[in-house]
PDB file of C-alpha atoms in Angstrom:
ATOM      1  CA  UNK A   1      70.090 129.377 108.364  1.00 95.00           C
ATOM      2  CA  UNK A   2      73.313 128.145 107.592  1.00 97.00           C
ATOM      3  CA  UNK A   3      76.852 128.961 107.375  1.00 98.00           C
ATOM      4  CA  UNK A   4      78.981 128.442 103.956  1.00 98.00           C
ATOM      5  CA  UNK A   5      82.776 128.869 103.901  1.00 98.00           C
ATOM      6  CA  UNK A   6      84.582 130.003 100.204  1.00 98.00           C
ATOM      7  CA  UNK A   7      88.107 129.213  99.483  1.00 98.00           C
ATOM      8  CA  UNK A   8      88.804 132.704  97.204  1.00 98.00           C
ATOM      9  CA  UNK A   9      90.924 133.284  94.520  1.00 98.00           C
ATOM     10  CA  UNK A  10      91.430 136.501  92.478  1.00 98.00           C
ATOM     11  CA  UNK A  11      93.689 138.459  89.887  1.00 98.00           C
ATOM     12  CA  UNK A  12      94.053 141.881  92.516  1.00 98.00           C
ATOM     13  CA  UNK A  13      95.089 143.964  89.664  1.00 97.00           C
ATOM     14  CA  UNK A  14      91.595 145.578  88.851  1.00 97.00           C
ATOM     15  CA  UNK A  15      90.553 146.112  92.518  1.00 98.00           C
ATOM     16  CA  UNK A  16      91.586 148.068  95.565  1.00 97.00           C
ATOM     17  CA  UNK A  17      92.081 145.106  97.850  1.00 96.00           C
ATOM     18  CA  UNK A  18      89.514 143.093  99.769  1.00 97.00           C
ATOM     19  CA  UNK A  19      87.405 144.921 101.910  1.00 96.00           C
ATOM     20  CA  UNK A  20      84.361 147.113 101.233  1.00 95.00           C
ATOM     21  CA  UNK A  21      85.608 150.958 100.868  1.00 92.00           C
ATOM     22  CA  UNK A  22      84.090 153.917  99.503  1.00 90.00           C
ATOM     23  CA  UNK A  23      87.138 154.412  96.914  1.00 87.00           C
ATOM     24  CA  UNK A  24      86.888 152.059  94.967  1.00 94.00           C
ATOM     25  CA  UNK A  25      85.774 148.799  93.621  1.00 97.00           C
ATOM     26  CA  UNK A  26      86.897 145.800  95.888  1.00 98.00           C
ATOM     27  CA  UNK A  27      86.589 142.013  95.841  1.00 98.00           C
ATOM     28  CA  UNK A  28      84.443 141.648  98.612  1.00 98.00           C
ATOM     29  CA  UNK A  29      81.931 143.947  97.260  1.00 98.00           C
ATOM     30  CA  UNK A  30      81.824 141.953  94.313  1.00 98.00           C
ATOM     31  CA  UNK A  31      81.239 138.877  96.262  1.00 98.00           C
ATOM     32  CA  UNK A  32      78.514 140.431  98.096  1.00 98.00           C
ATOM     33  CA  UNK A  33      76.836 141.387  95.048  1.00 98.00           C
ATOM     34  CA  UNK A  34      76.956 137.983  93.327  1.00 98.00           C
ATOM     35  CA  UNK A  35      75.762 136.418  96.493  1.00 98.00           C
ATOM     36  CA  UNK A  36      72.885 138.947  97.320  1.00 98.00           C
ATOM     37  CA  UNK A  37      71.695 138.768  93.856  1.00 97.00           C
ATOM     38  CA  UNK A  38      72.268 134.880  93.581  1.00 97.00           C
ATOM     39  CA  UNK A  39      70.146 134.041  96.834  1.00 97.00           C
ATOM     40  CA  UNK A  40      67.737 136.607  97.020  1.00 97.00           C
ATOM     41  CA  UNK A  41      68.885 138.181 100.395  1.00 98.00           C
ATOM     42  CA  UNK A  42      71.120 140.797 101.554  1.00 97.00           C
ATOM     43  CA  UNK A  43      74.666 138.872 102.106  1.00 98.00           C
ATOM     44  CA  UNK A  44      78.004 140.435 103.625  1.00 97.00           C
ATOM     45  CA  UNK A  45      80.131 138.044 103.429  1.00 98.00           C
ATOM     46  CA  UNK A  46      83.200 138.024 106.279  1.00 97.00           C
ATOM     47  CA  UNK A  47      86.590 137.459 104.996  1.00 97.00           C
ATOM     48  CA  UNK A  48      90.106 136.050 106.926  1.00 96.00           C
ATOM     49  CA  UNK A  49      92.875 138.301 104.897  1.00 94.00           C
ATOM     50  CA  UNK A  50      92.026 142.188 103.873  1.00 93.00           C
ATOM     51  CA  UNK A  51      94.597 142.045 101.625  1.00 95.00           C
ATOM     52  CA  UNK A  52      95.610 145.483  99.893  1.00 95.00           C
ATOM     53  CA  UNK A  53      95.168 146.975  96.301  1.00 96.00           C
ATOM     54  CA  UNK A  54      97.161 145.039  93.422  1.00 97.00           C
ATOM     55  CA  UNK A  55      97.631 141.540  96.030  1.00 98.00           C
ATOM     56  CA  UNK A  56      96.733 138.640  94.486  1.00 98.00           C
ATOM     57  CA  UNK A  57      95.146 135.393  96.337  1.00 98.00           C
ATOM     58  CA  UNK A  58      94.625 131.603  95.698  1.00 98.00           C
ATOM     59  CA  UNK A  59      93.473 130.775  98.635  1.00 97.00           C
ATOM     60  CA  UNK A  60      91.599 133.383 100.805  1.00 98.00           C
ATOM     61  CA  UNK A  61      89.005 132.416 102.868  1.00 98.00           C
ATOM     62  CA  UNK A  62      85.360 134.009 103.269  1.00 98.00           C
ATOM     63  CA  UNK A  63      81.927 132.742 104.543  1.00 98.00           C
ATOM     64  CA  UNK A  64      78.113 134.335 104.858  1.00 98.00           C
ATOM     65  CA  UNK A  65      74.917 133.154 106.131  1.00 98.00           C
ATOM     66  CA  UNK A  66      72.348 131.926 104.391  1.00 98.00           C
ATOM     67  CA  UNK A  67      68.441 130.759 104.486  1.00 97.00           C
ATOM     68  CA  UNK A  68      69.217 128.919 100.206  1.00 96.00           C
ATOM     69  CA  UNK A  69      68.798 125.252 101.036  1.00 94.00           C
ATOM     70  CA  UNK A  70      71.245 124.672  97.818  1.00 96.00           C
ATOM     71  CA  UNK A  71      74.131 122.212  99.446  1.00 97.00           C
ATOM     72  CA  UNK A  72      76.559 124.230 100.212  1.00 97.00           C
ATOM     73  CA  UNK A  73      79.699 122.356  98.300  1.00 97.00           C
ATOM     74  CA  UNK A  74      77.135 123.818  95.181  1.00 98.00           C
ATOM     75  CA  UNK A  75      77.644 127.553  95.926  1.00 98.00           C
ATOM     76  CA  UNK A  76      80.777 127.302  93.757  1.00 98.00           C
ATOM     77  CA  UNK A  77      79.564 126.493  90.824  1.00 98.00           C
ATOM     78  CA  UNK A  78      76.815 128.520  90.923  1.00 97.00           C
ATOM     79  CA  UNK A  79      78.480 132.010  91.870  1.00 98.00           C
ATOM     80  CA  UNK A  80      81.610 131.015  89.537  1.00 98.00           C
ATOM     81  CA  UNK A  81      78.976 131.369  86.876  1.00 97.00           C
ATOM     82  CA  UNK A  82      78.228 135.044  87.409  1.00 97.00           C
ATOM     83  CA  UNK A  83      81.367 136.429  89.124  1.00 98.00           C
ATOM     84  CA  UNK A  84      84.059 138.332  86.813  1.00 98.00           C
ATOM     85  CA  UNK A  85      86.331 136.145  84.920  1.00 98.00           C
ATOM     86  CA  UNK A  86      89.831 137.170  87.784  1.00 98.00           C
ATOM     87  CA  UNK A  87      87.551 136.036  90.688  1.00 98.00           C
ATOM     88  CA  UNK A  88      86.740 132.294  91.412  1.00 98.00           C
ATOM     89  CA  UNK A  89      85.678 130.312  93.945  1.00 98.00           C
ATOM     90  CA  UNK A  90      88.296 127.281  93.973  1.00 98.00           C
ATOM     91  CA  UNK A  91      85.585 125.529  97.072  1.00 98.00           C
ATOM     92  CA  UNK A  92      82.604 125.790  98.840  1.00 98.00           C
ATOM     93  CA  UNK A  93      81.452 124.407 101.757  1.00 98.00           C
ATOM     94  CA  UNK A  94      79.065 124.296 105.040  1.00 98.00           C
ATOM     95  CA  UNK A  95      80.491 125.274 108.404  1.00 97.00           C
ATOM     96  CA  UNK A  96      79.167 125.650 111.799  1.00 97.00           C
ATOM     97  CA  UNK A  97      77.777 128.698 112.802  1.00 97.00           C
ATOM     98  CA  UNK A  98      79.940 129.569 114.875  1.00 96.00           C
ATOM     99  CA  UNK A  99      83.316 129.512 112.706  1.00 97.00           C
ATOM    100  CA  UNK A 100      84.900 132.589 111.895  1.00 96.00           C
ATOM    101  CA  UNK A 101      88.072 133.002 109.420  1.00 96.00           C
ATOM    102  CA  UNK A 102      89.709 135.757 111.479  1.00 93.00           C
ATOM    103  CA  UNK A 103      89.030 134.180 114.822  1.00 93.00           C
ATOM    104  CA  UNK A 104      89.818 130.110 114.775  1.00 93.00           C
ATOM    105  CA  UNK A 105      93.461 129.003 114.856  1.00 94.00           C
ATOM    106  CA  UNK A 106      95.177 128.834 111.790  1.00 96.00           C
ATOM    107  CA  UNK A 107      98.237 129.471 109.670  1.00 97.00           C
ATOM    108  CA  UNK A 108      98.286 131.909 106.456  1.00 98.00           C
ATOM    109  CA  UNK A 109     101.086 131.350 103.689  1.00 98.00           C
ATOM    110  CA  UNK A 110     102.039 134.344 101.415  1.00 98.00           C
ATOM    111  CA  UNK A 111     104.563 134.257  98.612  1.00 98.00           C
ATOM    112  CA  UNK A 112     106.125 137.081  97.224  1.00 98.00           C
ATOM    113  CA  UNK A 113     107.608 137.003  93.770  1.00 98.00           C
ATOM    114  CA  UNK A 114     110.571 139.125  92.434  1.00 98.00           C
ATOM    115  CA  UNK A 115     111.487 139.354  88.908  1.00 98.00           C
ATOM    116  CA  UNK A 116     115.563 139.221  89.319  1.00 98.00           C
ATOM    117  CA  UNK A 117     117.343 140.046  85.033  1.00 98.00           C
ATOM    118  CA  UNK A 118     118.799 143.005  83.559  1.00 97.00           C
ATOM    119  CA  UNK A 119     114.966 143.904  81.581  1.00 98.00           C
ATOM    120  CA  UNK A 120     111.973 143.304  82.709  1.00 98.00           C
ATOM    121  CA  UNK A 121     109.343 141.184  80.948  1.00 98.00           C
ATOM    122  CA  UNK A 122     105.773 142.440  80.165  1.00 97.00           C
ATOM    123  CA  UNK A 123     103.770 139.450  81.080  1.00 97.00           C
ATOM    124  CA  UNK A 124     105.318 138.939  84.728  1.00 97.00           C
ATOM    125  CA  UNK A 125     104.687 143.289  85.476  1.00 96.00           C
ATOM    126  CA  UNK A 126     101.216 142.555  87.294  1.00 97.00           C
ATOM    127  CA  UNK A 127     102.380 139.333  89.240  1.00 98.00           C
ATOM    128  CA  UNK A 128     105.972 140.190  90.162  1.00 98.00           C
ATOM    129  CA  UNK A 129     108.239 142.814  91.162  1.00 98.00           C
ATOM    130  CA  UNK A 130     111.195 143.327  89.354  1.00 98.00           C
ATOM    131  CA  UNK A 131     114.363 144.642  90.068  1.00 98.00           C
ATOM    132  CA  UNK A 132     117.843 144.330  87.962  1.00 98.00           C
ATOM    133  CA  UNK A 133     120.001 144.803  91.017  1.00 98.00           C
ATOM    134  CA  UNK A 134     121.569 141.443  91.272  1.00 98.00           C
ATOM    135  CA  UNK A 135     120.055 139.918  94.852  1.00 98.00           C
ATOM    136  CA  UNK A 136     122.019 137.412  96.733  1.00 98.00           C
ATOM    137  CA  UNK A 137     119.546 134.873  97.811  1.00 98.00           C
ATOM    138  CA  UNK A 138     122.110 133.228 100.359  1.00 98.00           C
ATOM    139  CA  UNK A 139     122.677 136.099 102.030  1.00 98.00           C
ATOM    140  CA  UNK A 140     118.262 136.824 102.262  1.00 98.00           C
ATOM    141  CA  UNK A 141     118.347 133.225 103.965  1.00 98.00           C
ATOM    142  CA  UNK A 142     120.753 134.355 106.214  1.00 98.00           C
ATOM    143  CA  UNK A 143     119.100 137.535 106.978  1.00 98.00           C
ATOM    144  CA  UNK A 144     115.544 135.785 106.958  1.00 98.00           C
ATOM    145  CA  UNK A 145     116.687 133.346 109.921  1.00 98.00           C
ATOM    146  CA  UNK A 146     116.666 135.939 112.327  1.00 98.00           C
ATOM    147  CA  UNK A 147     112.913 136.075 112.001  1.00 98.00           C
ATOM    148  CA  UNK A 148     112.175 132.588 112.959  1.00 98.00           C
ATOM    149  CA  UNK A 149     109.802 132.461 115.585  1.00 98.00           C
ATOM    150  CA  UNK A 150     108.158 134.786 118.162  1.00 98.00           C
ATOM    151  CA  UNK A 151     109.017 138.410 117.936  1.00 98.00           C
ATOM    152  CA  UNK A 152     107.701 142.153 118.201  1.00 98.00           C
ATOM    153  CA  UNK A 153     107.750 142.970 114.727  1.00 98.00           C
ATOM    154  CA  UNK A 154     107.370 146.627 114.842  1.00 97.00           C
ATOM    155  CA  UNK A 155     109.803 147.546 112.242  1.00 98.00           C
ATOM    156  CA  UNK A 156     107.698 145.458 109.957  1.00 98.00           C
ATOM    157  CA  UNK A 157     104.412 147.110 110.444  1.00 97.00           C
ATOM    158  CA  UNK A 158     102.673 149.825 108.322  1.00 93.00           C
ATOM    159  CA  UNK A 159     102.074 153.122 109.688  1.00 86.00           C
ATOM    160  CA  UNK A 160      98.851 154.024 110.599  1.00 79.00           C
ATOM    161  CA  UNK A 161      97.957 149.926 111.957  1.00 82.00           C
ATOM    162  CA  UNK A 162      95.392 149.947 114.739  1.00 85.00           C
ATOM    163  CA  UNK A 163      96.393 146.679 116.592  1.00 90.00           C
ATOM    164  CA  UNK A 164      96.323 145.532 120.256  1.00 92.00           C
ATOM    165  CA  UNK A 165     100.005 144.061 120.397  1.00 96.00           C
ATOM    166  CA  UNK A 166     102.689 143.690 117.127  1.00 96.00           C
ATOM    167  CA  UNK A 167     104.038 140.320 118.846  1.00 97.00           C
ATOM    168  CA  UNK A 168     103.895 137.924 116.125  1.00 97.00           C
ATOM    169  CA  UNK A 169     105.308 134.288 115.276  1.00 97.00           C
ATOM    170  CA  UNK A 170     106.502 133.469 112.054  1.00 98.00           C
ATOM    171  CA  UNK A 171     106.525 130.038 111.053  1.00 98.00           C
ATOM    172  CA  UNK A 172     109.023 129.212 108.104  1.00 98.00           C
ATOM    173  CA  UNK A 173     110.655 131.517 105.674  1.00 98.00           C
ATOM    174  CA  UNK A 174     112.210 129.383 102.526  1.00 98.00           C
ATOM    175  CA  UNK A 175     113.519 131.497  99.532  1.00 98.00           C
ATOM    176  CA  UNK A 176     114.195 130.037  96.534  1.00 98.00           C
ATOM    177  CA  UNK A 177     115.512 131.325  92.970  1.00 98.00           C
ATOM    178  CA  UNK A 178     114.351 129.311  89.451  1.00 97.00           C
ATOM    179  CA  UNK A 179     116.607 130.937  86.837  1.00 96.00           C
ATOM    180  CA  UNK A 180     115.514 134.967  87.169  1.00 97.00           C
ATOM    181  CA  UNK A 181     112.651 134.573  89.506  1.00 98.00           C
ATOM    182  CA  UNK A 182     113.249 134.535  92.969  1.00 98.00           C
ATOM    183  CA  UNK A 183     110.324 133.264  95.392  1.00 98.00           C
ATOM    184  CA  UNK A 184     110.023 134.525  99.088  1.00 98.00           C
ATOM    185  CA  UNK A 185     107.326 132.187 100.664  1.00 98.00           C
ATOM    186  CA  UNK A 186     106.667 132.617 104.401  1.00 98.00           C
ATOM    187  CA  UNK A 187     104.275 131.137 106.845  1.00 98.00           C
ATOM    188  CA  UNK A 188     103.266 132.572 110.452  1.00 97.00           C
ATOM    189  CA  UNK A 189     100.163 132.593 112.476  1.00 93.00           C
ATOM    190  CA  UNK A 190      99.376 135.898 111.505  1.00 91.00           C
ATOM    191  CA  UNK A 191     100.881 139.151 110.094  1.00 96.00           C
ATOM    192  CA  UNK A 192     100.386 143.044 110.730  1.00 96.00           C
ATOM    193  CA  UNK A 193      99.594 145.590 107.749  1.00 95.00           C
ATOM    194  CA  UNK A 194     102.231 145.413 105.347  1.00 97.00           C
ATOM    195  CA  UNK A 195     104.427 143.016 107.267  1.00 98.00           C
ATOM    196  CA  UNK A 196     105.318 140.498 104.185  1.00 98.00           C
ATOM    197  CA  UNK A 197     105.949 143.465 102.109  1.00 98.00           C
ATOM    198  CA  UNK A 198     108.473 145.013 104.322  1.00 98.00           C
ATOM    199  CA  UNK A 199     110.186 142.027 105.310  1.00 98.00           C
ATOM    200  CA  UNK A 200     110.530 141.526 101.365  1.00 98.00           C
ATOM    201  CA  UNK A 201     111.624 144.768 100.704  1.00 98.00           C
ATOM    202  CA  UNK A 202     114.186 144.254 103.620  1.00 98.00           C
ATOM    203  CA  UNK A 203     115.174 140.935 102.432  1.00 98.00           C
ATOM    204  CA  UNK A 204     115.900 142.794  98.679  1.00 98.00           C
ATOM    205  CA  UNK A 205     118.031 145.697 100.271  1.00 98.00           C
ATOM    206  CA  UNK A 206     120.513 143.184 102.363  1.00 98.00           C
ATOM    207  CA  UNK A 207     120.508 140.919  99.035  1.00 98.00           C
ATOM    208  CA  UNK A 208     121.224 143.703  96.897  1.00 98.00           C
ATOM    209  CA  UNK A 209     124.397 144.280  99.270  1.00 97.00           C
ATOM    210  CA  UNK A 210     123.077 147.814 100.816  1.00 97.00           C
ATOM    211  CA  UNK A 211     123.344 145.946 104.266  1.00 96.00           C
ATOM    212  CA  UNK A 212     124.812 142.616 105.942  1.00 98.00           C
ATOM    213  CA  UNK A 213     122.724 139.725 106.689  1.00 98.00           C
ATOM    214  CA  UNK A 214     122.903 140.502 110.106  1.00 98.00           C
ATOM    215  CA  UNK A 215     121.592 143.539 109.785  1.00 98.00           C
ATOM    216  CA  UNK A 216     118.114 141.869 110.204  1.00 98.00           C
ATOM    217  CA  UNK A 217     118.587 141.356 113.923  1.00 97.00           C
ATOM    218  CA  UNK A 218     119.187 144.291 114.739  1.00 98.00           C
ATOM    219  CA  UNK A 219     116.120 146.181 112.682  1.00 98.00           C
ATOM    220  CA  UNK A 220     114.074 143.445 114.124  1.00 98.00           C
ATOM    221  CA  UNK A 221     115.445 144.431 118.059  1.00 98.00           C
ATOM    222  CA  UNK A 222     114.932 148.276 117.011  1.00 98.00           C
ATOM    223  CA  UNK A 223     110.750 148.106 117.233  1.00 97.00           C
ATOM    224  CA  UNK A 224     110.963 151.303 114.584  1.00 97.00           C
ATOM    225  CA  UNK A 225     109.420 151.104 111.107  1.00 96.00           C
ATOM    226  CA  UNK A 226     112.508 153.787 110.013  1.00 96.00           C
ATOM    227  CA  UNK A 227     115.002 151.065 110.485  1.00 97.00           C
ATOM    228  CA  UNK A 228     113.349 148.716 107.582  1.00 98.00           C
ATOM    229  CA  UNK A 229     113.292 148.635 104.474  1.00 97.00           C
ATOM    230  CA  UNK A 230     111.034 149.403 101.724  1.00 98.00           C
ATOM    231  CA  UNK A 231     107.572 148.536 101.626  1.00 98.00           C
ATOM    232  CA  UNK A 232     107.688 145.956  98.380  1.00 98.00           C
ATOM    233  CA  UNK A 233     105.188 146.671  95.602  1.00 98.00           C
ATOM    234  CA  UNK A 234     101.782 144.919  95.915  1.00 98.00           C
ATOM    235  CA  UNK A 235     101.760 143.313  92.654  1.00 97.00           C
ATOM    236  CA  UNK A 236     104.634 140.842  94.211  1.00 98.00           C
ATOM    237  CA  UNK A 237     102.486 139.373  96.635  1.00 98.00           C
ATOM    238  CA  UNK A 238     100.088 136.314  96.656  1.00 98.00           C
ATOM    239  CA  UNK A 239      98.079 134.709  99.351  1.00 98.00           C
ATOM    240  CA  UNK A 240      98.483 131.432  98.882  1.00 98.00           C
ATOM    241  CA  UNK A 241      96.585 130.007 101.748  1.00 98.00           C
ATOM    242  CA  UNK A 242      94.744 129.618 104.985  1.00 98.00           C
ATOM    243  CA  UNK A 243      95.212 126.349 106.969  1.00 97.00           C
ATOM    244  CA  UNK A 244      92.932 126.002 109.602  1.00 96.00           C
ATOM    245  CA  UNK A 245      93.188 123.798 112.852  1.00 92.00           C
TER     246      UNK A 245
END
């Protein structure tokens, strides 16, 4: 028995997020398809992110165990063969047993990307959100300070999250803006449901001018999801990676 790791990336637009649910179809059930077909035996596989309906990824993380003797850098090539063409496996590797993507120490970066003109453009509609309310990225920097480091994010968490403690410590938040797209890229050690969404759509309301930078500090010290901001379309956001230490 061994244990193979899969650095996963997937188009979210056709599927209702990650994990295995009885609504729809998901990327994880895919996976565990391909694999259980693929190796003869009945694989679940167990992945780091559940990210929701519509979110993109290029770099989630999975693994499963496995009795194949096929190398396990090998398992890429093989399943990228039979999975749909807007899920690939960009690496595959062996692990010890006793790694687990939720569990071990690590970092997750998530981008999300706004669409920022007067009309929107069909091509970007599935990977972007767009709004033609002129955003102020200066002022998003400003407000997006505030969350440097360890907090209780309450505000920032979707209703209905079962989780022991919303304490969490965001890493970096850098915001830039390439002609009409504006990119929101932010790195922590781990985020509640929704979290990146509502700090985006928070981040859009203060650059759009509805509130002051400063704002931010104070929905942050509030602990109440009413005091936030919008919970920002899915489409926007991609997981860009898992770093592991």
């Amino acid at each position: 028995m061994k244990r193979v790791k899969l650095t996963v990336a997937y188009d979210g637009t056709n599927y209702c997020g990650w994990q295995v649910q009885p609504n729809g179809i998901t990327v994880q059930e895919i996976l565990n398809q391909c694999l259980s077909e693929f190796t003869g035996e009945k694989i679940e596989t167990i992945g780091a992110s559940r990210t929701d309906a519509g979110v993109h990824a290029l770099g989630n993380v999975a693994v499963f165990d496995t009795e194949m003797r096929m190398p396990g850098d090998k398992f890429s090539f093989a399943l990228n063969q039979r999975l749909p063409e807007d899920i690939r496996i960009q690496k595959s590797e062996e692990v010890e047993m006793d790694f687990h993507p939720r569990y071990v120490k690590s970092e997750k970066t998530y981008e999300y990307h706004i669409l920022n003109r007067r009309f929107p453009i069909p091509t970007e509609r599935f990977y972007s959100h767009f709004t033609y309310i002129p955003l102020d990225i200066e002022r998003m920097r400003e407000a997006a300070s505030y969350l440097i480091g360890e907090h209780d994010f309450k505000s920032f968490c979707g209703t209905g999250a079962q989780v022991k403690t919303t304490v969490r410590t965001v890493k970096e938040i850098q915001i830039e803006k390439n002609e009409d797209k504006i990119t929101i890229r932010i790195t922590g050690e781990g985020f509640l449901y929704n979290m990146v969404r509502i700090i985006a759509g928070t981040l859009m309301d203060i650059g759009g001018g509805l509130y002051p930078p400063e704002k931010m500090q104070e929905i942050l010290a509030a602990k109440d999801r009413k005091k936030a901001g919008p919970t920002a379309p899915a489409r926007g956001l991609t997981l860009i990676g898992i770093q592991y230490f």
